[in-house]
Amino acid sequence: MKNNFIENVSLNINTDIVIAGCGVAGLFAALNLPRDKKIIIITKSDIKSSDSFLAQGGMCVLKNDDDYDSYFEDTMRAGHYENNKDSVDIMIRSSRSIANALIHYGVDFERDANGELVYTREGAHSTPRILFHEDITGKEITSKLLAQVNKLPNVSIIEDITMLDIIEADNTCCGIICRSNKEKHNLLTIMADFTIWACGGIGGLYEHSTNFRHLTGDALAISLRHNIKLQNIDYIQIHPTTLYSKKSGRRFLISESVRGEGALLYNNSGERFIDELLPRDVVANAIYKQMEEDNKPYVWLSMAPLDKSDIISHFPNIYKHCLLEGYDVTKEAIPVVPAQHYFMGGVDVGRYSQTSMKHLYAVGETSCNGVHGANRLASNSLLESLVFAERAACDIIRKYNDKISDSTIQKALKSIDSGIFKNYDKLQSDNKKLIFDEIERMKKTHEQHINEAKCR
């Protein structure tokens, strides 16, 4: 990229590749890109405030060839068979190499006394196939990947930077426009040969969510403004079990692996009302129904079937957090309530994570490659993010000589109107409305298709 000056923009940065987001998808993409390319990673908050750090349960993996059909069917069934079969196949067949790469980077998955990997089970899985590290698997994976990225001299991470828009012309992305969260009137442009969106989900748009509050679907709003194709953005997963609290802010997740290990759900009369290992949407709907019948804002989750030692060793973070909230899970049931948790839809991407715009990729929760269908199978999120981040990096390497023309760059620069970013609060409000309007539009489209299918 050539140096360019844009009027009313405080700083202009030129790099080879820019990545928006520093969760597992963004970090793994950076680790798989060439060391001779300058890479800038931006994050909207600090480097540890990504939802990847919050993932508790674990990461699915194909245990052996005999497990393939079962794993494939479990994923499809949880997704109501609306999954992209090609994407599911890619994810499953790539899982073992991803696990080996993580182990190479120092990720400490649980092992037995003989040093063999231990697998746990979660809802809608027909067999244990989930690698884990206590109940903080996401933190273990993300922190180890971050440590590896920090060793790379070609990668720079900039914190507290919000992506406001992309720089584009002729359906080609030339970089991004950002704002410093600390110096809010300072805009900067990051010009790049390739751009990767890895900026998470949409939980910050909801009152009750397990997500960090700053994850507000910025890439979706930008896509809608630039006619970048989206897919299934009305497919929003509600996690059945978060710790009920009257406090404001992010809800604390009670991992599905707690139920996978034997924890039970009870109504206010102490009666079980659902098979705890059914898909998440089924369990969440049953909890909502039970809450209405009980006239209570929660139901009860009991870990009584688990040994105390197993609770403390497998779920230490959950155990400690519940103690802080006044509950000893080794002695009493805890109140739980469903909350927005995961975004199955997103920016539409192909099998190598390329969007409908040239030189722009999307990975992780921001993207939708169809793996999850209408409802994500537990512990497929970390794996899917890693698999398709690696594929995005491979595709960028393959296409790197396909340079953006100088005329396209100049046209893109001339199209920037920095004035539209001056009122950030209005921009955020407009973005939220834009996203929810499109969610409603897509929801009605899906409902129409369902009704048409019923009439046939």
Short mmCIF file of N, CA and C in Angstrom, two decimals, residues 3-83:
data_model
loop_
_atom_site.label_atom_id
_atom_site.label_comp_id
_atom_site.label_asym_id
_atom_site.label_seq_id
_atom_site.Cartn_x
_atom_site.Cartn_y
_atom_site.Cartn_z
N ASN A 3 1.59 5.34 0.89
CA ASN A 3 1.20 6.28 1.92
C ASN A 3 0.20 7.27 1.33
N ASN A 4 -0.85 7.52 2.06
CA ASN A 4 -1.87 8.47 1.63
C ASN A 4 -2.31 9.29 2.82
N PHE A 5 -2.72 10.52 2.58
CA PHE A 5 -3.24 11.36 3.65
C PHE A 5 -4.71 11.63 3.39
N ILE A 6 -5.53 11.44 4.41
CA ILE A 6 -6.95 11.67 4.29
C ILE A 6 -7.33 12.83 5.19
N GLU A 7 -7.98 13.81 4.63
CA GLU A 7 -8.35 14.99 5.39
C GLU A 7 -9.28 14.62 6.55
N ASN A 8 -9.05 15.26 7.71
CA ASN A 8 -9.86 15.09 8.93
C ASN A 8 -9.61 13.76 9.63
N VAL A 9 -8.67 12.98 9.17
CA VAL A 9 -8.31 11.74 9.85
C VAL A 9 -6.96 11.94 10.53
N SER A 10 -6.91 11.59 11.82
CA SER A 10 -5.74 11.94 12.62
C SER A 10 -4.50 11.11 12.31
N LEU A 11 -4.70 9.86 11.94
CA LEU A 11 -3.54 8.98 11.76
C LEU A 11 -3.83 7.98 10.66
N ASN A 12 -2.83 7.73 9.84
CA ASN A 12 -2.96 6.75 8.76
C ASN A 12 -1.87 5.69 8.92
N ILE A 13 -2.28 4.44 8.96
CA ILE A 13 -1.34 3.33 9.13
C ILE A 13 -1.43 2.45 7.89
N ASN A 14 -0.30 2.02 7.42
CA ASN A 14 -0.25 1.08 6.29
C ASN A 14 0.33 -0.25 6.77
N THR A 15 -0.34 -1.32 6.41
CA THR A 15 0.13 -2.65 6.81
C THR A 15 -0.21 -3.64 5.70
N ASP A 16 0.21 -4.87 5.88
CA ASP A 16 -0.13 -5.90 4.89
C ASP A 16 -1.50 -6.51 5.17
N ILE A 17 -1.73 -6.85 6.44
CA ILE A 17 -2.99 -7.51 6.83
C ILE A 17 -3.47 -6.89 8.13
N VAL A 18 -4.75 -6.56 8.20
CA VAL A 18 -5.33 -6.06 9.45
C VAL A 18 -6.39 -7.05 9.91
N ILE A 19 -6.38 -7.35 11.20
CA ILE A 19 -7.34 -8.27 11.80
C ILE A 19 -8.10 -7.52 12.88
N ALA A 20 -9.42 -7.47 12.76
CA ALA A 20 -10.26 -6.82 13.77
C ALA A 20 -10.76 -7.87 14.74
N GLY A 21 -10.14 -7.94 15.92
CA GLY A 21 -10.52 -8.92 16.93
C GLY A 21 -9.37 -9.78 17.37
N CYS A 22 -9.27 -10.04 18.68
CA CYS A 22 -8.13 -10.81 19.20
C CYS A 22 -8.57 -12.02 20.01
N GLY A 23 -9.72 -12.62 19.62
CA GLY A 23 -10.10 -13.90 20.20
C GLY A 23 -9.35 -15.02 19.50
N VAL A 24 -9.78 -16.26 19.70
CA VAL A 24 -9.04 -17.38 19.13
C VAL A 24 -8.97 -17.31 17.61
N ALA A 25 -10.04 -16.84 16.96
CA ALA A 25 -10.05 -16.79 15.50
C ALA A 25 -9.02 -15.81 14.98
N GLY A 26 -9.00 -14.60 15.53
CA GLY A 26 -8.03 -13.60 15.08
C GLY A 26 -6.61 -14.00 15.37
N LEU A 27 -6.36 -14.53 16.56
CA LEU A 27 -5.01 -14.94 16.94
C LEU A 27 -4.51 -16.11 16.10
N PHE A 28 -5.38 -17.09 15.87
CA PHE A 28 -4.95 -18.27 15.11
C PHE A 28 -4.70 -17.92 13.65
N ALA A 29 -5.50 -17.00 13.12
CA ALA A 29 -5.26 -16.53 11.76
C ALA A 29 -3.87 -15.90 11.67
N ALA A 30 -3.53 -15.06 12.64
CA ALA A 30 -2.23 -14.39 12.65
C ALA A 30 -1.09 -15.40 12.72
N LEU A 31 -1.27 -16.44 13.52
CA LEU A 31 -0.22 -17.46 13.67
C LEU A 31 -0.01 -18.26 12.40
N ASN A 32 -1.03 -18.32 11.54
CA ASN A 32 -0.92 -19.10 10.30
C ASN A 32 -0.59 -18.25 9.08
N LEU A 33 -0.39 -16.95 9.27
CA LEU A 33 0.00 -16.07 8.17
C LEU A 33 1.51 -15.97 8.08
N PRO A 34 2.05 -15.59 6.92
CA PRO A 34 3.51 -15.54 6.74
C PRO A 34 4.19 -14.55 7.68
N ARG A 35 5.37 -14.90 8.12
CA ARG A 35 6.12 -14.06 9.06
C ARG A 35 6.70 -12.82 8.38
N ASP A 36 6.72 -12.78 7.06
CA ASP A 36 7.26 -11.61 6.37
C ASP A 36 6.18 -10.57 6.06
N LYS A 37 4.95 -10.79 6.55
CA LYS A 37 3.87 -9.84 6.35
C LYS A 37 3.62 -9.07 7.64
N LYS A 38 3.49 -7.76 7.51
CA LYS A 38 3.16 -6.93 8.67
C LYS A 38 1.68 -7.09 8.98
N ILE A 39 1.38 -7.43 10.24
CA ILE A 39 0.01 -7.70 10.66
C ILE A 39 -0.33 -6.79 11.83
N ILE A 40 -1.47 -6.14 11.74
CA ILE A 40 -1.98 -5.35 12.86
C ILE A 40 -3.28 -5.99 13.33
N ILE A 41 -3.36 -6.26 14.64
CA ILE A 41 -4.59 -6.76 15.25
C ILE A 41 -5.14 -5.64 16.12
N ILE A 42 -6.40 -5.30 15.92
CA ILE A 42 -7.03 -4.32 16.80
C ILE A 42 -8.08 -5.01 17.65
N THR A 43 -8.33 -4.48 18.83
CA THR A 43 -9.38 -5.01 19.68
C THR A 43 -10.14 -3.86 20.30
N LYS A 44 -11.44 -4.02 20.42
CA LYS A 44 -12.32 -2.95 20.88
C LYS A 44 -12.14 -2.65 22.36
N SER A 45 -11.63 -3.62 23.11
CA SER A 45 -11.38 -3.43 24.54
C SER A 45 -9.93 -3.80 24.82
N ASP A 46 -9.67 -4.45 25.94
CA ASP A 46 -8.32 -4.95 26.19
C ASP A 46 -8.18 -6.35 25.61
N ILE A 47 -6.97 -6.84 25.54
CA ILE A 47 -6.70 -8.09 24.82
C ILE A 47 -7.36 -9.32 25.46
N LYS A 48 -7.74 -9.23 26.73
CA LYS A 48 -8.34 -10.38 27.39
C LYS A 48 -9.86 -10.31 27.46
N SER A 49 -10.44 -9.26 26.89
CA SER A 49 -11.90 -9.12 26.92
C SER A 49 -12.53 -9.59 25.61
N SER A 50 -12.25 -10.83 25.27
CA SER A 50 -12.92 -11.47 24.14
C SER A 50 -13.71 -12.65 24.68
N ASP A 51 -14.80 -12.99 24.01
CA ASP A 51 -15.62 -14.10 24.48
C ASP A 51 -14.87 -15.43 24.46
N SER A 52 -13.80 -15.50 23.67
CA SER A 52 -13.00 -16.72 23.65
C SER A 52 -12.43 -17.03 25.03
N PHE A 53 -12.12 -15.99 25.80
CA PHE A 53 -11.61 -16.19 27.15
C PHE A 53 -12.67 -16.77 28.08
N LEU A 54 -13.95 -16.57 27.73
CA LEU A 54 -15.04 -16.98 28.61
C LEU A 54 -15.50 -18.42 28.40
N ALA A 55 -15.12 -19.02 27.27
CA ALA A 55 -15.60 -20.38 26.96
C ALA A 55 -15.20 -21.36 28.06
N GLN A 56 -16.18 -22.04 28.61
CA GLN A 56 -15.91 -22.91 29.75
C GLN A 56 -15.75 -24.38 29.35
N GLY A 57 -16.76 -24.90 28.64
CA GLY A 57 -16.88 -26.35 28.48
C GLY A 57 -15.72 -27.05 27.83
N GLY A 58 -15.32 -26.64 26.62
CA GLY A 58 -14.23 -27.33 25.96
C GLY A 58 -14.27 -27.18 24.45
N MET A 59 -13.57 -28.07 23.77
CA MET A 59 -13.48 -28.06 22.31
C MET A 59 -13.68 -29.47 21.78
N CYS A 60 -14.63 -29.62 20.89
CA CYS A 60 -14.90 -30.94 20.30
C CYS A 60 -13.73 -31.40 19.44
N VAL A 61 -13.60 -32.71 19.31
CA VAL A 61 -12.58 -33.27 18.44
C VAL A 61 -13.05 -34.66 17.99
N LEU A 62 -12.69 -35.01 16.78
CA LEU A 62 -12.99 -36.35 16.27
C LEU A 62 -12.03 -37.33 16.95
N LYS A 63 -12.57 -38.19 17.80
CA LYS A 63 -11.71 -39.10 18.57
C LYS A 63 -11.02 -40.13 17.68
N ASN A 64 -11.78 -40.66 16.73
CA ASN A 64 -11.25 -41.65 15.80
C ASN A 64 -12.20 -41.74 14.61
N ASP A 65 -11.81 -42.49 13.59
CA ASP A 65 -12.63 -42.58 12.38
C ASP A 65 -14.03 -43.14 12.67
N ASP A 66 -14.12 -44.01 13.68
CA ASP A 66 -15.42 -44.61 14.00
C ASP A 66 -16.40 -43.59 14.56
N ASP A 67 -15.88 -42.46 15.04
CA ASP A 67 -16.73 -41.44 15.66
C ASP A 67 -17.29 -40.46 14.63
N TYR A 68 -16.81 -40.53 13.36
CA TYR A 68 -17.18 -39.51 12.38
C TYR A 68 -18.69 -39.42 12.16
N ASP A 69 -19.33 -40.53 11.86
CA ASP A 69 -20.77 -40.50 11.55
C ASP A 69 -21.58 -39.96 12.72
N SER A 70 -21.19 -40.39 13.93
CA SER A 70 -21.90 -39.95 15.13
C SER A 70 -21.72 -38.45 15.35
N TYR A 71 -20.49 -37.97 15.21
CA TYR A 71 -20.20 -36.55 15.40
C TYR A 71 -20.95 -35.71 14.35
N PHE A 72 -20.91 -36.16 13.11
CA PHE A 72 -21.60 -35.45 12.03
C PHE A 72 -23.10 -35.38 12.32
N GLU A 73 -23.69 -36.49 12.69
CA GLU A 73 -25.13 -36.54 12.95
C GLU A 73 -25.49 -35.67 14.17
N ASP A 74 -24.68 -35.70 15.21
CA ASP A 74 -24.95 -34.88 16.39
C ASP A 74 -24.96 -33.39 16.03
N THR A 75 -24.01 -32.98 15.20
CA THR A 75 -23.93 -31.58 14.78
C THR A 75 -25.14 -31.19 13.93
N MET A 76 -25.50 -32.08 13.01
CA MET A 76 -26.64 -31.81 12.12
C MET A 76 -27.95 -31.79 12.91
N ARG A 77 -28.11 -32.74 13.81
CA ARG A 77 -29.36 -32.82 14.58
C ARG A 77 -29.53 -31.59 15.47
N ALA A 78 -28.46 -31.17 16.13
CA ALA A 78 -28.52 -29.98 16.98
C ALA A 78 -28.87 -28.75 16.14
N GLY A 79 -28.37 -28.70 14.89
CA GLY A 79 -28.61 -27.57 14.01
C GLY A 79 -29.89 -27.65 13.23
N HIS A 80 -30.77 -28.61 13.59
CA HIS A 80 -32.06 -28.82 12.92
C HIS A 80 -31.88 -29.10 11.43
N TYR A 81 -30.75 -29.71 11.10
CA TYR A 81 -30.43 -30.13 9.73
C TYR A 81 -30.41 -28.96 8.73
N GLU A 82 -30.20 -27.77 9.25
CA GLU A 82 -30.02 -26.60 8.38
C GLU A 82 -28.55 -26.26 8.18
N ASN A 83 -27.68 -27.13 8.67
CA ASN A 83 -26.23 -26.92 8.56
C ASN A 83 -25.75 -27.08 7.12
#
